[in-house]
mmCIF file of N, CA and C in Angstrom:
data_model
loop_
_atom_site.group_PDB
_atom_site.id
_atom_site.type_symbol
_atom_site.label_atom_id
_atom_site.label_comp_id
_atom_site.label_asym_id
_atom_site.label_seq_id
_atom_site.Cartn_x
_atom_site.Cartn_y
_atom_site.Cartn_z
ATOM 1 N N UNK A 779 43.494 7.253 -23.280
ATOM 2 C CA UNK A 779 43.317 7.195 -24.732
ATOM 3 C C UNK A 779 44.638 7.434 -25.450
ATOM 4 N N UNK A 780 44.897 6.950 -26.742
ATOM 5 C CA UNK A 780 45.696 6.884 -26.913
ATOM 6 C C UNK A 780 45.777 7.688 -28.765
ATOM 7 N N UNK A 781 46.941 8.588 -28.867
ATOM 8 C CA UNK A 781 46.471 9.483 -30.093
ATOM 9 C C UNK A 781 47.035 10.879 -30.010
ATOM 10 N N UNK A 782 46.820 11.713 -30.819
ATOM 11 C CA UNK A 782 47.360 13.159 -31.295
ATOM 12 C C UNK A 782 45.722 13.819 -30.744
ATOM 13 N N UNK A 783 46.347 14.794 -29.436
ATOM 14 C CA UNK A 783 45.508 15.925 -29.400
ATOM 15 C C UNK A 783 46.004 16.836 -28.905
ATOM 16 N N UNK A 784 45.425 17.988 -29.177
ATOM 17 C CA UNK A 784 45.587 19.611 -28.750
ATOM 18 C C UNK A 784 44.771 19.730 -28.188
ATOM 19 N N UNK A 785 44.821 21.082 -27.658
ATOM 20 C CA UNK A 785 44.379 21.822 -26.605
ATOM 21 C C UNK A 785 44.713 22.742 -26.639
ATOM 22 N N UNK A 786 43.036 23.747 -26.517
ATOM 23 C CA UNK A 786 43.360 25.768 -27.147
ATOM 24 C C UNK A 786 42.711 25.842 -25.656
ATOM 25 N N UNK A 787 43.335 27.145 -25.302
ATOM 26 C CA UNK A 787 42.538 27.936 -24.280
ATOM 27 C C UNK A 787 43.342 29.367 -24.468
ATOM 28 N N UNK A 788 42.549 30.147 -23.424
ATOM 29 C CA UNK A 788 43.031 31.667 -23.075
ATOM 30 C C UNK A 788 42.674 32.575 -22.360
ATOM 31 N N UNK A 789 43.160 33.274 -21.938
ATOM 32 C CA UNK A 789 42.179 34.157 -20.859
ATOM 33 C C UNK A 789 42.513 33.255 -19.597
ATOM 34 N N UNK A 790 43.670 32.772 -19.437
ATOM 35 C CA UNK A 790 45.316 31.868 -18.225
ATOM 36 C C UNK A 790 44.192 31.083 -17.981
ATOM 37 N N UNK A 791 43.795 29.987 -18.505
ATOM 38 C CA UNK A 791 43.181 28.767 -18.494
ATOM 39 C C UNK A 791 44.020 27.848 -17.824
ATOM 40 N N UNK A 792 43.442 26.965 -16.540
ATOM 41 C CA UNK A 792 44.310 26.508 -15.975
ATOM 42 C C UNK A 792 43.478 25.065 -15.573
ATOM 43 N N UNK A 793 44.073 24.047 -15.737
ATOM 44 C CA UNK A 793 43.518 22.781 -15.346
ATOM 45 C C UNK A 793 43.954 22.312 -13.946
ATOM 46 N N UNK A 794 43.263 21.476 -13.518
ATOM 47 C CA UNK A 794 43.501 20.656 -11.811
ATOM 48 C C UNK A 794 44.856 19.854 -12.359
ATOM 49 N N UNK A 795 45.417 19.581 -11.104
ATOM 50 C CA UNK A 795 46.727 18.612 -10.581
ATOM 51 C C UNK A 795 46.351 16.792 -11.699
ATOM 52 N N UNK A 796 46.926 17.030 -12.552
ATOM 53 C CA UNK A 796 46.362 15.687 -12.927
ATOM 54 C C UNK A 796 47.708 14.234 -13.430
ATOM 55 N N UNK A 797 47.403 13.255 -13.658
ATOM 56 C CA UNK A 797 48.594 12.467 -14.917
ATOM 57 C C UNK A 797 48.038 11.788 -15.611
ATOM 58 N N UNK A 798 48.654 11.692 -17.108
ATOM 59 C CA UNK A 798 48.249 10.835 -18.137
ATOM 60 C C UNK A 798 48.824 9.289 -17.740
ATOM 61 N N UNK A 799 48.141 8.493 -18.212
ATOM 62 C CA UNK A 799 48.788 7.199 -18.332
ATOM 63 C C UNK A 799 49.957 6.925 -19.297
ATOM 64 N N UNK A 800 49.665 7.623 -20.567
ATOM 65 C CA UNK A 800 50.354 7.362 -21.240
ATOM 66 C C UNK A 800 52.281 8.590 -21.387
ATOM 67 N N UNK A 801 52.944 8.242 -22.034
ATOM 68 C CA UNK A 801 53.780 9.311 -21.962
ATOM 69 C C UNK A 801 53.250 10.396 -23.144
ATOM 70 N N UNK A 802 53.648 11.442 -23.084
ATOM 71 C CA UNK A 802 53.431 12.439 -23.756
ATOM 72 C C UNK A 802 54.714 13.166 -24.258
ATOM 73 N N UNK A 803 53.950 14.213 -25.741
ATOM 74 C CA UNK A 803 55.026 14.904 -26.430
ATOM 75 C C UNK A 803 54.524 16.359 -26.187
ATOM 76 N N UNK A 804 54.617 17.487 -25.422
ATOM 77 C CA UNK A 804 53.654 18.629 -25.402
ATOM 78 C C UNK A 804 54.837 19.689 -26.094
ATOM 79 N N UNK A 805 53.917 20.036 -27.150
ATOM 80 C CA UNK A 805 54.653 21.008 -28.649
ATOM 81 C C UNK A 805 53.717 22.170 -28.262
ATOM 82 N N UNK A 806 54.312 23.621 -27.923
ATOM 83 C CA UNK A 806 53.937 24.421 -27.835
ATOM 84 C C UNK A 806 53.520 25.286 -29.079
ATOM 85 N N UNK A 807 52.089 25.574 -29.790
ATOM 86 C CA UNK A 807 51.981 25.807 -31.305
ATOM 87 C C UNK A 807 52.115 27.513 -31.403
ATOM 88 N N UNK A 808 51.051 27.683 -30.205
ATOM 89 C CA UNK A 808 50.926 29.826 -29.907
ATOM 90 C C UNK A 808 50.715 29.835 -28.482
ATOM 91 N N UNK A 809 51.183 31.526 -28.049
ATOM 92 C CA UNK A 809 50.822 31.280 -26.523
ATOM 93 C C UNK A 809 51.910 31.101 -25.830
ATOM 94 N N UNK A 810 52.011 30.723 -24.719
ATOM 95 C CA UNK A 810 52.872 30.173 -23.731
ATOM 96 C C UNK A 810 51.698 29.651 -22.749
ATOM 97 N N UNK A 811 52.950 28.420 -22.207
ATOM 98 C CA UNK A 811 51.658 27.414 -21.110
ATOM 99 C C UNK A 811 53.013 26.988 -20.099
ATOM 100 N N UNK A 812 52.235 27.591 -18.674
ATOM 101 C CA UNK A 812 53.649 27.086 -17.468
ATOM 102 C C UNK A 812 53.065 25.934 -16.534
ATOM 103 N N UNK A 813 53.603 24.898 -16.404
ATOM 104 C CA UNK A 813 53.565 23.587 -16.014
ATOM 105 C C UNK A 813 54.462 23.848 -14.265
ATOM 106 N N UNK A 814 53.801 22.882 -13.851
ATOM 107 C CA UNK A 814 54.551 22.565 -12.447
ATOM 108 C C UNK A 814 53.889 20.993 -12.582
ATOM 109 N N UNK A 815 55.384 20.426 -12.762
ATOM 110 C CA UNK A 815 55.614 19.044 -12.744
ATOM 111 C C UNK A 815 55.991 18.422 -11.209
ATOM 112 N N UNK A 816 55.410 17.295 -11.180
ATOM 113 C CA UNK A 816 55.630 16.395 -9.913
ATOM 114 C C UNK A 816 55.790 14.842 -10.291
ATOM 115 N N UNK A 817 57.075 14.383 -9.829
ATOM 116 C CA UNK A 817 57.394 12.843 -10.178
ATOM 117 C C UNK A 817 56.468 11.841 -9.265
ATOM 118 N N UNK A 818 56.066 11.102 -9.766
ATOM 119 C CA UNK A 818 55.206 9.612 -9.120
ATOM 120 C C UNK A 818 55.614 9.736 -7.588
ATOM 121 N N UNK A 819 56.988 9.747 -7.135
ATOM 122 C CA UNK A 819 56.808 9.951 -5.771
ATOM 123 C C UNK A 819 55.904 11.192 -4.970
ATOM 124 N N UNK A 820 55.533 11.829 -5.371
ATOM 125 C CA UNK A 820 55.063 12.652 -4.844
ATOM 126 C C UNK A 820 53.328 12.678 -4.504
ATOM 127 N N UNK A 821 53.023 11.282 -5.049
ATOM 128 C CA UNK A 821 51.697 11.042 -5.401
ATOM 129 C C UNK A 821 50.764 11.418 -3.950
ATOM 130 N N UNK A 822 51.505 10.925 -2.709
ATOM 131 C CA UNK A 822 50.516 11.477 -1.225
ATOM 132 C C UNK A 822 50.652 12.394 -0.803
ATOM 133 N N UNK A 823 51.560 13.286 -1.501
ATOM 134 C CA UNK A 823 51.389 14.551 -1.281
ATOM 135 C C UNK A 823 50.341 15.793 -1.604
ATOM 136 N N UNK A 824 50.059 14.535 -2.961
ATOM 137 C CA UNK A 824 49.084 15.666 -3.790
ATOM 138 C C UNK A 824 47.359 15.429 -3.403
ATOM 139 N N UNK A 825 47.065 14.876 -2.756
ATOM 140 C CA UNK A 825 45.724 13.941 -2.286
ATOM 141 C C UNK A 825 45.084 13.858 -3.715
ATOM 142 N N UNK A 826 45.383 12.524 -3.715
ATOM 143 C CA UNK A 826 44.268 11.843 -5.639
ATOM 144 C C UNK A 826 43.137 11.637 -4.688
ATOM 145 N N UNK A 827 42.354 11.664 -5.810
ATOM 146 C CA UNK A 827 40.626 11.921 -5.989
ATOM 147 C C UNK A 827 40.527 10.143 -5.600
ATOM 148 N N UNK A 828 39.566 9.859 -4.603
ATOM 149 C CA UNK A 828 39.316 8.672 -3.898
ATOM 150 C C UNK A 828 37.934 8.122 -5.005
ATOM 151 N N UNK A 829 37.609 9.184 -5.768
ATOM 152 C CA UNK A 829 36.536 8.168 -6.637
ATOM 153 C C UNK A 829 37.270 7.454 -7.530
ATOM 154 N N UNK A 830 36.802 6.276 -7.943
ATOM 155 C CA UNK A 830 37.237 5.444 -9.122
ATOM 156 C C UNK A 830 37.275 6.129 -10.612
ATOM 157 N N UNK A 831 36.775 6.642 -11.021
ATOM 158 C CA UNK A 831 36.612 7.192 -12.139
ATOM 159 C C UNK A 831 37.690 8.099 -12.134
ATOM 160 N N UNK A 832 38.134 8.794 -10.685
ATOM 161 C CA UNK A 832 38.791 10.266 -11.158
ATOM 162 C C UNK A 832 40.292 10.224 -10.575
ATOM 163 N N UNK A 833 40.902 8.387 -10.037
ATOM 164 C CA UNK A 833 42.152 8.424 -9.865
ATOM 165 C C UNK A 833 43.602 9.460 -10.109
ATOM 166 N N UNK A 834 43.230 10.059 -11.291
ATOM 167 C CA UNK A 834 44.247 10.484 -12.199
ATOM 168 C C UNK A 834 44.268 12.020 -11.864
ATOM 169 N N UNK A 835 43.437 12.030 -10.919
ATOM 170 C CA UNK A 835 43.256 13.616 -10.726
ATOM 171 C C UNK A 835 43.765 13.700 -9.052
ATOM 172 N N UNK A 836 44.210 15.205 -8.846
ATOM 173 C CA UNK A 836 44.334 15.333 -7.337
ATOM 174 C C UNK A 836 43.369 16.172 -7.150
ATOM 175 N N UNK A 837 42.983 16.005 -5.346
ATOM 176 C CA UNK A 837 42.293 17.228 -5.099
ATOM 177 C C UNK A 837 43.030 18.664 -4.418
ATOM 178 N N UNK A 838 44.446 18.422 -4.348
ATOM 179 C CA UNK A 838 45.520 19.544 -3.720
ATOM 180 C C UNK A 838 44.957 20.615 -5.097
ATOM 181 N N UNK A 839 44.885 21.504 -4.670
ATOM 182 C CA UNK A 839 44.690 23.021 -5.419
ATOM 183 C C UNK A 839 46.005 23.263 -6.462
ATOM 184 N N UNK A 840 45.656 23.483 -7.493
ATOM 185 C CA UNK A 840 46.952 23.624 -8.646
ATOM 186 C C UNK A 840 47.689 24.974 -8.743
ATOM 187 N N UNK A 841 49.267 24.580 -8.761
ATOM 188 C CA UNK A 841 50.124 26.204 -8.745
ATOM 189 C C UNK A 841 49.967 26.612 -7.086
ATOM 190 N N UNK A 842 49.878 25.880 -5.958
ATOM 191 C CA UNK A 842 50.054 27.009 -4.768
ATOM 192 C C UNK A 842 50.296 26.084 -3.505
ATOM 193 N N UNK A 843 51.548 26.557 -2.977
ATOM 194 C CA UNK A 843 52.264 26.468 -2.260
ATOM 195 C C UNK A 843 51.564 26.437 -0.874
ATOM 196 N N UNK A 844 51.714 25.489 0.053
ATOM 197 C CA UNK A 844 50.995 25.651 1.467
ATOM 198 C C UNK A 844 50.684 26.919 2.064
ATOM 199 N N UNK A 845 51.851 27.567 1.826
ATOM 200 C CA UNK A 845 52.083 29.306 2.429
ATOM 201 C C UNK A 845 51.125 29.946 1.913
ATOM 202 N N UNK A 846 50.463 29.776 0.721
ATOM 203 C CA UNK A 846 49.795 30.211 0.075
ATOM 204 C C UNK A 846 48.688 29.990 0.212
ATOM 205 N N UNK A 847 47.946 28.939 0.763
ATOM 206 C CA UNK A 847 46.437 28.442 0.923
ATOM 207 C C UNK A 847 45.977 29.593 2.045
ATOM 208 N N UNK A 848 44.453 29.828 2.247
ATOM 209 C CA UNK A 848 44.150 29.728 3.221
ATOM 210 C C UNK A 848 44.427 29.198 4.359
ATOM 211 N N UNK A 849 44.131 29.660 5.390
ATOM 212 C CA UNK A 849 44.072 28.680 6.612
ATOM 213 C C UNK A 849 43.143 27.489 6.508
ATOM 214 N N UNK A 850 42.012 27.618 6.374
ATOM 215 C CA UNK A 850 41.019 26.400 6.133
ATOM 216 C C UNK A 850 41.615 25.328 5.345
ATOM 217 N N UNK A 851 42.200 25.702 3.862
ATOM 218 C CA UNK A 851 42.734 24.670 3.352
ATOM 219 C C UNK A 851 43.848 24.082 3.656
ATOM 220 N N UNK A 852 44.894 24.917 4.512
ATOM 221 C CA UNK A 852 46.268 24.470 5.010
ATOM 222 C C UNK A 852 45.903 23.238 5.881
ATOM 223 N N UNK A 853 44.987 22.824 6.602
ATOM 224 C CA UNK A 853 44.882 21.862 7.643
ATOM 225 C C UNK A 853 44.394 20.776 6.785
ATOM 226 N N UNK A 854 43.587 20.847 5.379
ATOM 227 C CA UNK A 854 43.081 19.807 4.638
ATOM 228 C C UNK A 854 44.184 19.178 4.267
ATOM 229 N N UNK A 855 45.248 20.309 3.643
ATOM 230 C CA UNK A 855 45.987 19.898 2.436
ATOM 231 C C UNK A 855 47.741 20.311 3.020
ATOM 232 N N UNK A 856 48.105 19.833 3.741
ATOM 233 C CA UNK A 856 49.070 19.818 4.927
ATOM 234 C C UNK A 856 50.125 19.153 4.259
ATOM 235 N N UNK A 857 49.857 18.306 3.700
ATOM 236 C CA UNK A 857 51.471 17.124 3.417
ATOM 237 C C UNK A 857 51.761 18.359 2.289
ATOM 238 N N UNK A 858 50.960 18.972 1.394
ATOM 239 C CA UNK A 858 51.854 19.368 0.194
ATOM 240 C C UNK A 858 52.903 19.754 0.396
ATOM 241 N N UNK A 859 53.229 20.688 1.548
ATOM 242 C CA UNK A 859 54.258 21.280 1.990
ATOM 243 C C UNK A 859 55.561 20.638 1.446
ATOM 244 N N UNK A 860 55.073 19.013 1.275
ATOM 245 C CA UNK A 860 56.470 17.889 1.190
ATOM 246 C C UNK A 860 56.788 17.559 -0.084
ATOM 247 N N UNK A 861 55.615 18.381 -1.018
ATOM 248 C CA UNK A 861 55.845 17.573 -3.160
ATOM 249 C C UNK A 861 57.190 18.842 -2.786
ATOM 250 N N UNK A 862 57.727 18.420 -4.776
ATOM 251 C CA UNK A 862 58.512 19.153 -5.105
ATOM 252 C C UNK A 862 58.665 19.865 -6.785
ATOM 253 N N UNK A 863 57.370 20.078 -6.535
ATOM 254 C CA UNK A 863 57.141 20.914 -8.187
ATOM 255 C C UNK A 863 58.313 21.596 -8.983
ATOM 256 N N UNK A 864 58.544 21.062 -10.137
ATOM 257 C CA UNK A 864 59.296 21.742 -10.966
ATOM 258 C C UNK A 864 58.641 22.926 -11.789
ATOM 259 N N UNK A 865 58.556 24.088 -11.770
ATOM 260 C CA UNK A 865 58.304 24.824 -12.957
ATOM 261 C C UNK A 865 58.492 24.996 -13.831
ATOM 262 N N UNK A 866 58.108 24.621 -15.085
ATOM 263 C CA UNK A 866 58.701 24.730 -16.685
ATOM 264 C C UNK A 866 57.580 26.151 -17.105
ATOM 265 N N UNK A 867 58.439 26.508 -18.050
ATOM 266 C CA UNK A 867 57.979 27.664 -19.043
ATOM 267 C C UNK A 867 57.564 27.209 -20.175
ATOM 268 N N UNK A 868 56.486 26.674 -21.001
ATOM 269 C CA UNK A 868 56.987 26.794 -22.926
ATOM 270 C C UNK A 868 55.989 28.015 -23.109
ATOM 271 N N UNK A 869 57.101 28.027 -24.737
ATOM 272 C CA UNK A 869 56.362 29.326 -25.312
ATOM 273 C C UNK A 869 56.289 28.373 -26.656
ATOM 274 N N UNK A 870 55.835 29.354 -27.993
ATOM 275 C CA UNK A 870 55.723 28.301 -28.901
ATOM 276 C C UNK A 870 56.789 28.240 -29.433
ATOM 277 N N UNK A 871 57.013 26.600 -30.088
ATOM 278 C CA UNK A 871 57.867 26.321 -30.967
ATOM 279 C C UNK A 871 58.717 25.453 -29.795
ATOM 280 N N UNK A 872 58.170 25.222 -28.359
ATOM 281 C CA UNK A 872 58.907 24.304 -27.557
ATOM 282 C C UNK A 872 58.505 22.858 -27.086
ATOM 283 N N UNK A 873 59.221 21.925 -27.160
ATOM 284 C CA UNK A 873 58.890 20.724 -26.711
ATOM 285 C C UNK A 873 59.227 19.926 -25.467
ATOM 286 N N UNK A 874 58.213 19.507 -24.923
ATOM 287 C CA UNK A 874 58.132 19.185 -23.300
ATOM 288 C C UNK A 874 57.947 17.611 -23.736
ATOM 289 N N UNK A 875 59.126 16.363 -23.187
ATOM 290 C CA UNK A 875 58.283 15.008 -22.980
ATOM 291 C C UNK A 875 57.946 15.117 -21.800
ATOM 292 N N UNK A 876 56.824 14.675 -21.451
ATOM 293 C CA UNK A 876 56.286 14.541 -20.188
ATOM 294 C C UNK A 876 56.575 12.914 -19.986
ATOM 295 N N UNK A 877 56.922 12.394 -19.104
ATOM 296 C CA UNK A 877 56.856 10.906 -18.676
ATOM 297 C C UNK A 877 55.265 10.582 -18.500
ATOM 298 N N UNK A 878 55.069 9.226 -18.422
ATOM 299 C CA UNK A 878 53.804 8.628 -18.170
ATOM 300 C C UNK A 878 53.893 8.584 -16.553
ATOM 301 N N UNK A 879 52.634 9.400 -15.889
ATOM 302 C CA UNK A 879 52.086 9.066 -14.826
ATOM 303 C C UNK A 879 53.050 10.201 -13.534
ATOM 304 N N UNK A 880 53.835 11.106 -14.410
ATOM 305 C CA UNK A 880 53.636 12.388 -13.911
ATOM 306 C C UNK A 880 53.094 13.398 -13.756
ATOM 307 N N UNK A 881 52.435 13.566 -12.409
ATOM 308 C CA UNK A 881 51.614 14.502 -11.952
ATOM 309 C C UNK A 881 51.986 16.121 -12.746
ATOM 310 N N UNK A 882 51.610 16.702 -13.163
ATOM 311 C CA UNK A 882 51.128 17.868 -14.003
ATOM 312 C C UNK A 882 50.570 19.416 -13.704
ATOM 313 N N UNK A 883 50.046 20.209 -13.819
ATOM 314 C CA UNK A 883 49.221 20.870 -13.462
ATOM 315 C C UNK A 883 49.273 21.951 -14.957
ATOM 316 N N UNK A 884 48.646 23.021 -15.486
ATOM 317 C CA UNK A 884 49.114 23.826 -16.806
ATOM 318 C C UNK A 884 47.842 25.024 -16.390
ATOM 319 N N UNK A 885 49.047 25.837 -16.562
ATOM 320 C CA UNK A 885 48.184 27.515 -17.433
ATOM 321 C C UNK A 885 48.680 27.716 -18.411
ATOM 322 N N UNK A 886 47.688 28.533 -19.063
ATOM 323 C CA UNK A 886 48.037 28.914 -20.319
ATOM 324 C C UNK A 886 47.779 30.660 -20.394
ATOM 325 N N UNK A 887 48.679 30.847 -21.386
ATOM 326 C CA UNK A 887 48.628 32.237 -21.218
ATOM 327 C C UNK A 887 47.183 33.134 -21.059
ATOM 328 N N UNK A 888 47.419 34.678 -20.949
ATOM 329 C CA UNK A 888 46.141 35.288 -21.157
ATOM 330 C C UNK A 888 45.922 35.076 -22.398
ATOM 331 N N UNK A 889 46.781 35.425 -23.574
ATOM 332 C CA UNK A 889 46.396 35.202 -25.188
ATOM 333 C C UNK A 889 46.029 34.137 -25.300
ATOM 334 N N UNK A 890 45.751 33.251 -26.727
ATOM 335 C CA UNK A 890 45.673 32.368 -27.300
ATOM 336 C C UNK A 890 46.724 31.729 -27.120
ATOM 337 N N UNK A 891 46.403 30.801 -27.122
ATOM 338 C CA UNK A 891 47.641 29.280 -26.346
ATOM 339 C C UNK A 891 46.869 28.003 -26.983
ATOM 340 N N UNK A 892 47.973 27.244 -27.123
ATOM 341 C CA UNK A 892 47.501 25.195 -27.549
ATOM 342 C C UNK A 892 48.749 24.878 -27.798
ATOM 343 N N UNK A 893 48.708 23.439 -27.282
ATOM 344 C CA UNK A 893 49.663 22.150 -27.186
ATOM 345 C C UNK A 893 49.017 21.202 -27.994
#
């Protein structure tokens, strides 16, 4: 879709591994929200969602490092070991372009937070 939207959460609201189609402008308004970015190459690393509807999504667990999984999930989710997440910080009053069809992931603070 294409358009101006926000997004409030709090209480470290955190969404799945995902990418927009489109490019994005993310303006930090209150809050702080920390991102771990992944470029298009990294796309088989992250295992995308095999339904049609939910391409845009991964099913790799968001924010955590192989070392970090369980054992059970380390054998599912094995290649991640190989993405290369960037961590960004915003707080408010900061602006993130996101490219189109970079993989994503976001928390948001415990307080009140929106982009």
């Amino acid at each position: 879709p294409q358009g101006v939207f926000s997004y409030y959460g709090c209480d470290r609201n955190v969404t799945a591994t995902h990418f927009d189609n489109a490019e994005n402008l993310m303006l930090c308004v209150c809050g702080t929200k920390r991102l771990w970015l992944y470029p298009p190459s990294d796309t088989p690393f992250l295992y995308p969602a095999v339904a049609k509807e939910r391409t845009s999504r991964a099913d790799a667990p968001p924010f955590r490092r192989l070392d970090e999984l369980p054992p059970e999930l380390r054998a599912t989710f094995g290649a991640i070991a190989h993405a290369s997440p960037v961590e960004v910080q915003l707080q408010a009053g900061d602006l993130l372009y996101l490219p189109a069809c970079w993989w994503h992931c976001v928390e948001g603070s415990r307080e009140r937070n929106m982009i």
